Amino acid sequence: MEVKFNETALKTANQIISRYPEGKQKSALIPLLHLAQAEFDGWLSVGVMDYVASLLVIQPIEVYEVASFYSMFNLKPVGKCLIEVCHTSSCWLRGAEDLIKHLEDKLKIKAGETTADGKFTLKRVECLGSCGTAPLMQVGAQYYENLNIDKVDAIIETLDKSGKRPTYFDKVDLESHK
Amino acid sequence: MSTKLLLKHDHISNLNLIEVYKQQGGYSSAEKAIKTLSAEAIVEEVKKSGLRGRGGAGFPTGMKWSFLAKPAGVPRYLVCNADESEPGTFKDRYLMERNPHLLIEGMICSSFALGANTSYIYIRGEYFYIVPILEKAIEEARASGLLGKNILGTDYNLEIYVQVGAGAYICGEETALLESLEGKRGNPRMKPPFPAVAGLWGCPTVVNNVETIASVVSIIENGGDEYAKLGVGKSTGTKLISASGHINKPGVYEVELGKVSVEEFVTSDEYCGGVWKGRKLKAVVAGGSSVPILPTALIYYTSDGKPRMISYESLGEGGFFTGTMLGSGGFIVMDETVNIAENLYTFNRFYHHESCGQCSPCREGTGWMEKITHSIINGHGKRSDIDLLLDLQSKIDGKTICPLGEAAAWPVASAIRHFRADFEKLIG
Ligand SMILES: Cc1cc2nc3c(=O)[nH]c(=O)nc-3n(C[C@H](O)[C@H](O)[C@H](O)COP(=O)(O)O)c2cc1C
Ligand code: SF4
Ligand code: FES
């Protein structure tokens, strides 16, 4: 299958590239990789990375070395919903490990794995900058904060029913942060 | 009640809308700066204010600005550091989400003072949802003639762009941030040259934290001298503290520096509201994960019995043996049930994960510290492991390209210094 952005994504990509001075278009790399990951099933295949390299007129290796450095880029396929749970100090102090254990039991996978039906991937992550509302998890752009077992169960149920793949570009419900 | 500058209007709803922000006097500083002040005069006011960088290092902002090289014909850049990844810190997020115009106004004033015509806000990728909030604020400001060409009818032009990262604590370090903004891995650069001389794309660049830039607005509004009247000694103005952990009221609080004691901050209902579940306080990490942890006795009182206040100097009193640092203001509270070695493991794992890998002491040392602490907390440790940890951290401290090495070492040294018994208990 040929890898190519659709018209809207290509327009966004070109807008991003135009933010930088002439000859500095490589600066668009990280924003474009985010866009590509959201457009192409939540991960970056070699084909997708090569396509981004061609858009920026840089060598593929310049894309691979960046994609592999940053933890938000997935270099292998992930489930439809990538659940990222913070396990650093402030969250650990307020029950992050219980939350992770509960998610592992509920989804019948270990952190780092994907469910057999391909619906969920569970990932441990470092401090998400939301330590005051610990414990929490991020799914796409949305932070789910001040979690307890009941809240998590309800969120998983909603995500399970929704046919959509959450992405970092989603509009989020800011009321939930209040 | 201590004076508030950054969160003064926090109770007002829809503050993210420019009309509402302007009703509170918003953008009057930008107008004053661009229409009535010279760039040099603003730098002078910022110097007078005594403002120190709020990103962690506390470097005087006015001095940093005056170091900016100004070769003719070369663009200069202002880059706002919104990477906020130091564990325990969430104040920049709070500010950007609720009051994006304060940051944009600060960016306009600061860019004008530095002679920058293009400025970037580099925001950590996890805060993706804040990008549209900032971009909307930028568009609203543009529609009001505050951004773009010929701002407020003058010959000053400015564009502000928001750039996302993609998950890497190290990109908060200013030279790694610039690498990342250039589309590369976040490997810190050797200094010198400093960014003030060769920063973004080799051009003179100032990197400042979100809170620092937002603080410039009230410095222009009331003058540097007025700002400097707040606070104590070299800790002028106000600081946002992110409070988390075992407290009744986690959240972001603004304190006037030097005016609130740590004990009051923990126990008062105005701030943390006391340790949760009626328990006793065991320890506090006062300035984000990188600063030394202190036990109750030393965080409430300095070793010569003075109440410890929230300021650069007071928290630093006693140096590394009995003191700590204000850092980013990430205030993590631990109750009496916590084993400090177990908490340390989460920090060790963090620094190992976040090391960029350029320097062997940091890359290898953080890995070993994580492994050894892991074995201790799982009951496989030996008594000699405690000294091995101390030895390892001392071999990182001061021997790396960037300060992440020290940031990883200090928590280990301080946890063992003050809580050795917790390690011994797990080893048996
Ligand atoms: C490992 C590391 C991580 C850092 N992370 C941040 C950060 O997330 N935000 C920030 O503003 N400064 C961070 N800093 C400090 C920056 O290098 C720099 O000093 C700061 O952005 C300067 O702005 P200021 O003077 O306004 O504080 C970090 C430094 C190091 C060594
Ligand atoms: S100290 Fe660590 S994070 Fe900093 S440059 Fe060296 S290896 Fe990278
Ligand atoms: S420690 Fe979990 S969000 Fe900061």
XYZ file of C-alpha atoms and ligand atoms in Angstrom:
649
model
C 0.000 0.000 0.000
C 1.323 3.399 -0.908
C 1.805 5.680 2.101
C 0.447 9.164 1.506
C -1.296 11.839 3.562
C -4.846 12.669 2.520
C -5.515 16.192 1.296
C -6.359 17.656 4.722
C -3.315 16.142 6.402
C -1.066 17.288 3.585
C -2.402 20.817 3.970
C -1.681 20.720 7.709
C 1.790 19.341 7.014
C 2.578 22.170 4.608
C 1.291 24.734 7.077
C 3.632 23.343 9.726
C 6.601 23.368 7.350
C 5.940 27.048 6.515
C 6.586 28.077 10.158
C 10.344 27.802 9.829
C 12.864 29.918 7.969
C 13.968 28.838 4.540
C 16.170 25.738 4.648
C 15.141 24.863 8.226
C 12.206 22.650 7.314
C 13.699 19.748 9.270
C 12.294 21.480 12.353
C 8.897 20.212 11.218
C 9.992 16.616 11.781
C 8.495 15.984 15.227
C 5.167 17.694 14.453
C 4.937 15.715 11.189
C 5.696 12.424 12.914
C 2.836 13.124 15.330
C 0.563 13.835 12.394
C 1.707 10.687 10.606
C 1.213 8.537 13.690
C -2.338 9.827 14.087
C -3.100 9.311 10.380
C -1.557 5.846 10.004
C -3.004 3.624 12.764
C -1.125 4.966 15.767
C 2.392 3.859 14.869
C 5.288 4.671 12.572
C 6.258 1.960 10.107
C 9.446 2.264 8.069
C 7.258 3.135 5.085
C 5.604 5.974 6.982
C 8.951 7.301 8.219
C 10.375 7.180 4.695
C 7.361 9.132 3.466
C 7.943 11.842 6.121
C 11.616 11.971 5.072
C 10.553 12.547 1.475
C 8.214 15.398 2.489
C 11.039 17.180 4.316
C 13.688 16.238 1.778
C 15.925 14.676 4.427
C 17.543 11.233 4.703
C 15.394 8.416 6.144
C 18.017 7.817 8.865
C 17.387 11.360 10.151
C 13.796 10.334 10.730
C 14.551 6.910 12.259
C 17.003 8.342 14.788
C 14.473 10.914 15.947
C 11.471 8.582 15.987
C 13.400 6.108 18.144
C 14.497 8.779 20.638
C 11.089 10.054 21.749
C 8.839 7.888 23.877
C 5.546 9.053 22.340
C 6.409 7.537 18.969
C 5.472 3.895 18.548
C 7.713 1.925 16.254
C 5.518 -1.167 16.493
C 1.766 -1.535 16.036
C -0.297 -0.733 19.127
C -3.865 -1.499 20.118
C -6.696 0.795 19.149
C -6.534 2.508 22.559
C -3.116 3.176 23.978
C -3.505 3.604 27.732
C -0.562 5.422 29.307
C -0.345 5.251 33.090
C 2.125 7.362 35.055
C 4.155 5.441 37.626
C 6.526 8.153 38.913
C 6.773 9.321 42.536
C 3.662 11.474 43.093
C 1.476 8.940 41.293
C 3.223 6.022 42.990
C 2.502 7.673 46.360
C -1.198 7.790 45.523
C -1.763 4.287 44.223
C -0.453 4.117 40.641
C 0.711 0.524 41.138
C -2.780 -0.564 42.278
C -4.203 1.168 39.229
C -1.776 -0.596 36.887
C -2.442 -3.960 38.567
C -6.180 -3.426 38.182
C -5.820 -2.576 34.495
C -3.583 -5.614 33.962
C -6.158 -7.899 35.590
C -9.066 -6.332 33.788
C -7.475 -6.377 30.338
C -5.686 -9.693 31.019
C -2.352 -8.367 29.822
C 0.835 -7.064 31.407
C 1.947 -3.461 31.030
C 3.706 -3.197 27.676
C 1.346 -5.686 26.010
C -1.680 -5.502 23.716
C -4.937 -7.401 24.224
C -5.579 -10.339 21.900
C -8.462 -8.499 20.206
C -6.129 -5.581 19.454
C -8.314 -3.113 21.329
C -6.006 -2.008 24.148
C -2.307 -1.509 24.763
C -1.219 -0.742 28.323
C 1.918 1.310 28.811
C 3.750 2.582 31.891
C 5.002 6.135 31.413
C 6.980 8.687 33.400
C 5.565 11.846 35.035
C 2.801 13.349 32.892
C 2.819 16.741 34.620
C -0.402 16.057 36.477
C 1.008 14.986 39.825
C -1.612 16.927 41.794
C -4.429 14.807 40.400
C -2.751 11.422 40.819
C -3.193 8.675 39.975
C -3.971 9.213 36.354
C -3.753 7.911 32.821
C -3.638 9.463 29.395
C -5.518 8.090 26.379
C -4.900 10.119 23.253
C -4.965 13.793 24.215
C -7.243 13.224 27.195
C -5.958 13.052 30.755
C -8.138 10.975 33.092
C -7.275 12.254 36.560
C -7.944 11.451 40.220
C -8.685 7.873 39.235
C -10.142 5.095 41.323
C -11.189 1.588 40.329
C -14.810 2.531 39.566
C -13.835 5.484 37.400
C -11.323 3.375 35.471
C -13.885 0.656 34.825
C -16.334 3.194 33.431
C -13.675 4.781 31.197
C -12.555 1.428 29.797
C -16.164 0.550 29.041
C -16.703 3.798 27.133
C -13.455 3.389 25.205
C -14.349 -0.210 24.425
C -17.710 0.817 22.928
C -16.352 3.747 20.948
C -15.209 2.630 17.522
C -12.688 5.472 17.279
C -8.941 5.358 17.757
C -8.031 8.099 20.252
C -5.204 10.369 19.094
C -3.203 13.235 20.561
C -5.116 15.560 18.237
C -8.494 14.836 19.869
C -10.471 17.659 21.411
C -10.518 17.182 25.149
C -13.072 17.783 27.813
C -11.514 20.551 29.904
C -14.324 20.406 32.454
C -12.852 17.132 33.672
C -9.750 19.027 34.846
C -11.700 21.392 37.089
C -2.986 35.848 52.240
C 0.194 36.440 50.303
C 0.161 38.633 47.193
C -0.784 37.006 43.924
C 0.392 38.087 40.505
C 0.194 35.052 38.241
C -2.990 33.578 39.695
C -4.591 36.908 40.560
C -7.466 36.301 38.148
C -7.611 32.544 38.563
C -11.169 32.600 39.929
C -12.552 34.322 36.825
C -14.256 32.035 34.358
C -13.482 32.140 30.640
C -10.195 33.911 31.316
C -8.921 32.103 28.222
C -11.014 34.479 26.078
C -9.290 37.696 25.076
C -12.297 39.921 25.946
C -12.351 38.553 29.472
C -8.571 38.784 29.785
C -8.662 42.401 28.587
C -11.456 43.262 31.048
C -8.961 42.409 33.791
C -6.476 44.857 32.343
C -4.871 42.262 30.099
C -2.539 43.381 27.296
C -1.976 46.792 28.878
C 1.636 45.741 29.594
C 2.188 44.710 25.986
C 0.794 48.034 24.834
C 2.906 49.957 27.347
C 6.031 48.037 26.330
C 5.656 48.402 22.596
C 4.298 51.934 22.489
C 6.149 53.664 25.284
C 9.270 51.738 26.304
C 12.525 50.960 24.584
C 13.882 47.422 24.492
C 16.799 48.477 26.723
C 14.442 50.049 29.252
C 12.511 46.783 29.577
C 15.695 44.778 30.121
C 16.586 47.337 32.821
C 13.214 46.894 34.546
C 13.595 43.126 34.492
C 17.073 43.480 36.000
C 15.711 45.743 38.725
C 12.898 43.301 39.480
C 15.390 40.665 40.570
C 13.313 38.036 38.714
C 15.085 34.688 38.617
C 14.367 31.886 36.148
C 11.441 29.763 37.320
C 12.425 26.681 35.309
C 14.644 25.317 38.059
C 18.073 26.911 37.936
C 17.033 30.350 39.264
C 19.369 32.328 37.012
C 18.661 36.119 37.021
C 16.486 36.784 33.980
C 17.588 40.381 33.331
C 21.219 39.316 33.328
C 20.491 36.462 30.914
C 18.752 38.907 28.587
C 21.656 41.333 28.681
C 24.022 38.551 27.532
C 22.110 38.128 24.268
C 24.461 38.743 21.359
C 23.219 41.224 18.760
C 25.234 40.808 15.581
C 23.787 42.887 12.754
C 21.606 41.116 10.229
C 21.224 37.925 12.302
C 17.781 37.055 13.692
C 17.403 36.566 17.442
C 14.936 34.172 18.997
C 12.955 33.814 22.182
C 12.031 30.228 22.994
C 9.602 29.538 25.797
C 10.362 26.347 27.685
C 7.030 24.624 28.279
C 8.550 21.156 28.437
C 7.653 20.810 32.134
C 8.720 17.226 32.786
C 10.429 17.432 36.170
C 8.482 14.950 38.341
C 6.286 16.814 40.796
C 5.888 19.901 38.585
C 2.613 20.880 36.910
C 2.370 24.668 37.312
C 3.117 25.651 33.689
C 0.341 23.390 32.494
C -2.054 24.989 34.973
C -1.123 28.473 33.830
C -1.269 27.734 30.098
C -4.577 25.900 30.325
C -6.353 28.582 32.354
C -4.630 31.792 31.406
C -2.988 31.353 27.986
C -3.088 35.089 27.259
C -0.822 35.831 30.201
C 1.876 33.729 28.542
C 1.228 35.251 25.122
C 1.388 38.762 26.600
C 4.626 37.849 28.366
C 5.987 36.485 25.062
C 5.119 39.739 23.279
C 6.784 41.912 25.951
C 9.866 39.678 26.190
C 10.269 39.232 22.421
C 10.088 43.003 21.993
C 12.723 43.515 24.694
C 15.034 41.004 23.008
C 14.417 42.202 19.479
C 12.990 38.843 18.393
C 10.548 38.765 15.488
C 9.844 35.048 15.657
C 9.342 33.206 18.918
C 8.501 29.615 19.755
C 6.724 27.953 22.625
C 8.166 24.446 22.949
C 5.594 22.360 24.801
C 5.954 18.738 25.901
C 4.073 16.342 23.609
C 1.913 14.974 26.416
C 0.348 18.444 26.742
C -0.972 18.179 23.169
C -4.429 19.344 24.240
C -2.955 22.704 25.293
C -1.692 23.426 21.764
C -5.115 24.510 20.449
C -5.655 26.590 23.607
C -2.430 28.510 22.944
C -3.056 28.738 19.208
C -6.510 30.179 19.817
C -5.012 32.777 22.148
C -2.423 33.618 19.480
C -5.160 34.058 16.852
C -7.208 36.260 19.176
C -4.149 38.407 19.891
C -3.462 38.701 16.179
C -7.054 39.793 15.531
C -6.511 42.513 18.158
C -3.438 43.794 16.353
C -1.081 42.454 19.041
C 0.724 39.989 16.790
C 1.756 39.904 13.164
C 3.005 42.875 11.190
C 3.097 46.464 12.546
C 1.888 45.615 16.007
C -0.376 48.364 17.430
C 0.583 50.561 14.526
C 4.314 50.485 15.272
C 7.021 49.012 13.074
C 7.419 45.992 15.377
C 6.581 42.573 13.869
C 6.206 39.316 15.763
C 5.044 35.772 15.045
C 4.652 33.169 17.800
C 4.491 29.464 16.996
C 3.742 26.505 19.229
C 6.042 23.509 18.776
C 5.273 20.110 20.349
C 7.808 17.683 21.730
C 7.258 13.948 21.837
C 8.080 12.558 25.266
C 11.601 13.244 26.560
C 12.400 14.895 29.899
C 15.831 15.840 28.621
C 14.251 18.259 26.132
C 13.582 20.548 29.099
C 17.333 21.178 29.233
C 17.674 24.264 27.102
C 20.228 23.061 24.557
C 18.470 19.691 24.149
C 15.278 21.670 23.625
C 16.925 23.641 20.827
C 18.175 20.431 19.199
C 14.642 19.053 19.388
C 13.223 22.243 17.903
C 15.660 21.779 15.035
C 14.129 18.351 14.418
C 16.838 16.260 16.048
C 17.299 13.896 18.999
C 17.321 15.732 22.313
C 21.042 15.479 22.991
C 22.276 18.418 25.101
C 25.053 20.483 23.534
C 28.427 21.205 25.032
C 28.601 24.739 26.450
C 30.080 27.184 25.537
C 28.855 28.471 23.211
C 25.779 29.378 25.225
C 22.431 29.839 23.478
C 22.726 33.611 24.007
C 25.481 33.487 21.378
C 24.645 30.412 19.314
C 21.210 28.952 20.004
C 18.407 28.059 17.623
C 19.881 27.412 14.144
C 23.101 28.960 15.421
C 21.429 32.321 16.124
C 21.414 34.200 19.453
C 18.579 32.773 21.550
C 17.050 33.230 24.974
C 15.287 30.240 26.522
C 12.961 31.026 29.419
C 10.430 29.061 31.395
C 6.660 29.700 31.027
C 6.351 31.127 34.539
C 9.360 33.412 34.045
C 7.877 34.870 30.868
C 4.443 35.257 32.466
C 6.062 37.134 35.383
C 7.429 39.771 33.000
C 3.869 41.077 32.481
C 3.513 42.429 36.015
C 7.088 43.734 35.988
C 6.178 45.943 33.037
C 2.820 46.852 34.520
C 4.155 48.110 37.862
C 7.889 48.480 37.246
C 10.845 46.404 38.378
C 11.132 48.185 41.722
C 7.561 47.327 42.698
C 8.131 43.679 41.807
C 11.313 43.631 43.850
C 9.385 44.852 46.895
C 7.684 41.480 46.975
C 9.700 38.661 48.467
C 12.783 38.638 50.636
C 16.409 39.331 49.700
C 17.392 37.783 46.387
C 14.137 35.867 46.240
C 11.894 38.538 44.772
C 8.338 38.246 43.559
C 6.054 35.260 43.685
C 6.488 31.606 42.760
C 4.063 28.915 41.726
C 4.365 25.782 43.820
C 2.980 22.483 42.527
C 1.935 20.515 45.605
C 1.405 16.755 45.337
C 1.664 13.520 47.269
C 0.187 12.766 50.668
C -1.664 16.006 51.358
C -5.323 16.913 51.636
C -5.298 19.588 48.950
C -2.904 18.907 46.087
C -2.767 21.728 43.560
C -0.928 24.787 42.285
C -0.409 27.619 44.785
C 1.220 31.005 44.349
C 3.358 32.182 47.263
C 5.243 35.384 47.859
C 8.838 34.193 48.158
C 10.275 34.195 51.662
C 6.922 34.940 53.309
C 5.450 31.479 53.772
C 7.153 28.853 55.914
C 7.274 25.270 54.717
C 5.367 24.225 57.831
C 2.601 26.725 57.125
C 2.520 25.616 53.486
C 2.029 21.979 54.475
C -0.413 22.471 57.330
C -2.466 25.542 56.420
C -5.858 25.219 54.763
C -4.889 27.994 52.406
C -2.319 25.634 50.864
C -1.822 21.869 51.256
C -4.375 21.478 54.042
C -2.221 19.126 56.087
C -0.939 15.586 55.627
C -3.737 13.263 54.496
C -5.491 10.660 56.622
C -4.377 12.418 59.808
C -0.899 10.948 59.407
C 2.460 12.440 60.285
C 4.843 14.002 57.782
C 7.943 11.987 56.970
C 9.710 13.793 54.147
C 9.392 16.454 51.457
C 11.027 16.832 48.063
C 10.607 20.586 47.824
C 11.709 21.558 44.328
C 11.011 18.719 41.898
C 12.542 15.238 41.796
C 16.090 16.516 41.219
C 16.549 18.314 44.541
C 17.656 16.660 47.794
C 14.892 15.080 49.888
C 14.647 16.264 53.497
C 13.070 14.723 56.617
C 10.405 16.673 58.552
C 12.814 18.180 61.079
C 15.098 19.639 58.399
C 12.409 20.769 55.982
C 10.520 22.639 58.718
C 13.634 24.073 60.423
C 17.180 24.707 59.274
C 19.900 22.934 61.239
C 20.314 26.030 63.415
C 16.639 26.102 64.288
C 15.256 28.845 62.004
C 11.883 28.153 60.395
C 12.504 27.233 56.770
C 10.729 29.567 54.357
C 9.812 28.995 50.726
C 12.585 30.950 49.004
C 15.787 30.197 47.106
C 18.015 31.107 50.069
C 16.079 29.554 52.939
C 15.528 26.198 51.207
C 19.183 26.204 50.218
C 20.447 26.883 53.719
C 22.689 24.084 54.948
C 23.871 23.184 51.450
C 23.628 19.565 50.454
C 24.103 18.214 53.944
C 21.079 19.688 55.661
C 19.433 21.815 52.969
C 17.775 21.480 49.581
C 16.672 23.775 46.687
C 13.598 25.624 45.447
C 14.173 24.159 41.966
C 11.019 24.137 39.855
C 8.766 24.344 42.915
C 7.570 20.740 42.601
C 6.638 20.036 46.214
C 6.175 16.298 46.854
C 4.957 15.312 50.318
C 5.404 11.865 51.884
C 3.652 10.587 55.002
C 5.042 8.351 57.734
C 4.107 5.109 55.919
C 6.493 5.684 53.003
C 9.773 3.815 52.733
C 12.079 6.390 51.134
C 14.122 3.716 49.328
C 10.960 2.614 47.528
C 10.194 6.176 46.477
C 13.803 6.586 45.356
C 13.360 3.636 43.034
C 10.737 5.588 41.059
C 13.240 8.441 40.646
C 16.096 6.124 39.670
C 13.925 4.421 37.087
C 12.892 7.854 35.785
C 16.439 9.177 35.310
C 17.607 5.964 33.697
C 14.691 6.121 31.271
C 15.338 9.803 30.521
C 19.141 9.802 30.164
C 19.945 10.724 26.575
C 22.879 8.330 26.653
C 25.650 10.660 25.469
C 27.825 10.455 28.607
C 28.817 7.072 29.978
C 28.661 8.069 33.685
C 25.031 9.132 33.274
C 23.910 6.413 30.868
C 25.513 3.530 32.766
C 25.317 4.991 36.267
C 21.582 5.672 36.160
C 21.037 2.110 34.960
C 23.073 0.632 37.784
C 21.391 2.799 40.387
C 17.996 1.671 39.152
C 19.028 -2.002 39.211
C 20.565 -1.887 42.662
C 17.653 -0.004 44.210
C 15.289 -2.446 42.544
C 17.075 -5.359 44.131
C 17.071 -3.645 47.537
C 13.347 -2.925 47.532
C 12.635 -6.487 46.429
C 14.527 -7.956 49.371
C 17.624 -9.050 47.438
C 19.906 -6.255 48.608
C 23.145 -6.494 50.553
C 24.411 -4.010 53.154
C 27.292 -3.128 50.837
C 24.795 -2.045 48.176
C 24.070 1.151 50.084
C 27.693 2.253 49.839
C 27.823 1.072 46.251
C 24.917 3.424 45.476
C 26.749 6.288 47.158
C 29.865 5.488 45.196
C 27.960 5.327 41.896
C 26.207 8.653 42.394
C 29.507 10.343 43.266
C 30.944 9.087 39.985
C 28.159 10.788 38.013
C 28.021 14.084 39.922
C 29.968 16.765 38.026
C 31.213 14.454 35.289
C 28.625 14.878 32.566
C 27.701 17.196 29.697
C 24.425 18.391 31.194
C 22.986 18.635 34.706
C 20.742 15.583 34.309
C 23.636 13.627 35.767
C 23.542 15.634 39.006
C 19.760 15.569 38.995
C 19.970 11.781 39.057
C 22.731 11.665 41.660
C 21.422 14.067 44.316
C 18.196 12.208 45.141
C 20.268 9.068 45.811
C 22.816 10.815 48.010
C 20.176 12.651 50.032
C 17.876 9.641 50.454
C 20.737 7.619 51.902
C 22.064 10.499 54.005
C 18.746 11.151 55.712
C 16.971 7.791 55.471
C 19.644 5.098 55.596
C 17.502 3.144 58.059
C 14.820 2.699 55.395
C 17.335 0.973 53.128
C 18.640 -1.172 55.988
C 15.115 -2.226 56.946
C 14.555 -3.634 53.438
C 17.912 -5.389 53.427
C 17.398 -6.894 56.908
C 17.491 17.714 32.736
C 16.915 19.095 32.751
C 15.562 19.298 32.567
C 15.018 20.572 32.566
N 13.673 20.714 32.383
C 13.144 21.957 32.332
C 11.758 22.134 32.087
O 11.010 21.181 31.907
N 11.275 23.407 32.033
C 12.090 24.498 32.209
O 11.614 25.615 32.134
N 13.397 24.357 32.445
C 13.943 23.115 32.510
N 15.288 22.983 32.708
C 16.111 24.211 32.835
C 16.496 24.759 31.460
O 17.719 24.161 31.034
C 16.726 26.261 31.494
O 17.579 26.559 32.544
C 15.464 27.056 31.667
O 14.512 26.745 30.703
C 15.782 28.520 31.600
O 14.640 29.302 31.822
P 14.491 30.174 33.129
O 15.772 30.918 33.325
O 13.335 31.052 32.813
O 14.210 29.236 34.254
C 15.859 21.694 32.746
C 17.217 21.499 32.940
C 17.741 20.216 32.944
C 19.206 20.051 33.152
S 24.270 13.921 31.578
Fe 22.929 12.298 30.833
S 21.230 13.369 29.878
Fe 22.880 14.897 30.102
S 23.993 14.793 28.166
Fe 24.987 13.329 29.504
S 23.953 11.352 29.103
Fe 22.686 12.980 28.241
S 4.253 11.787 38.966
Fe 2.559 11.090 37.808
S 1.957 12.866 36.757
Fe 3.731 13.543 37.820
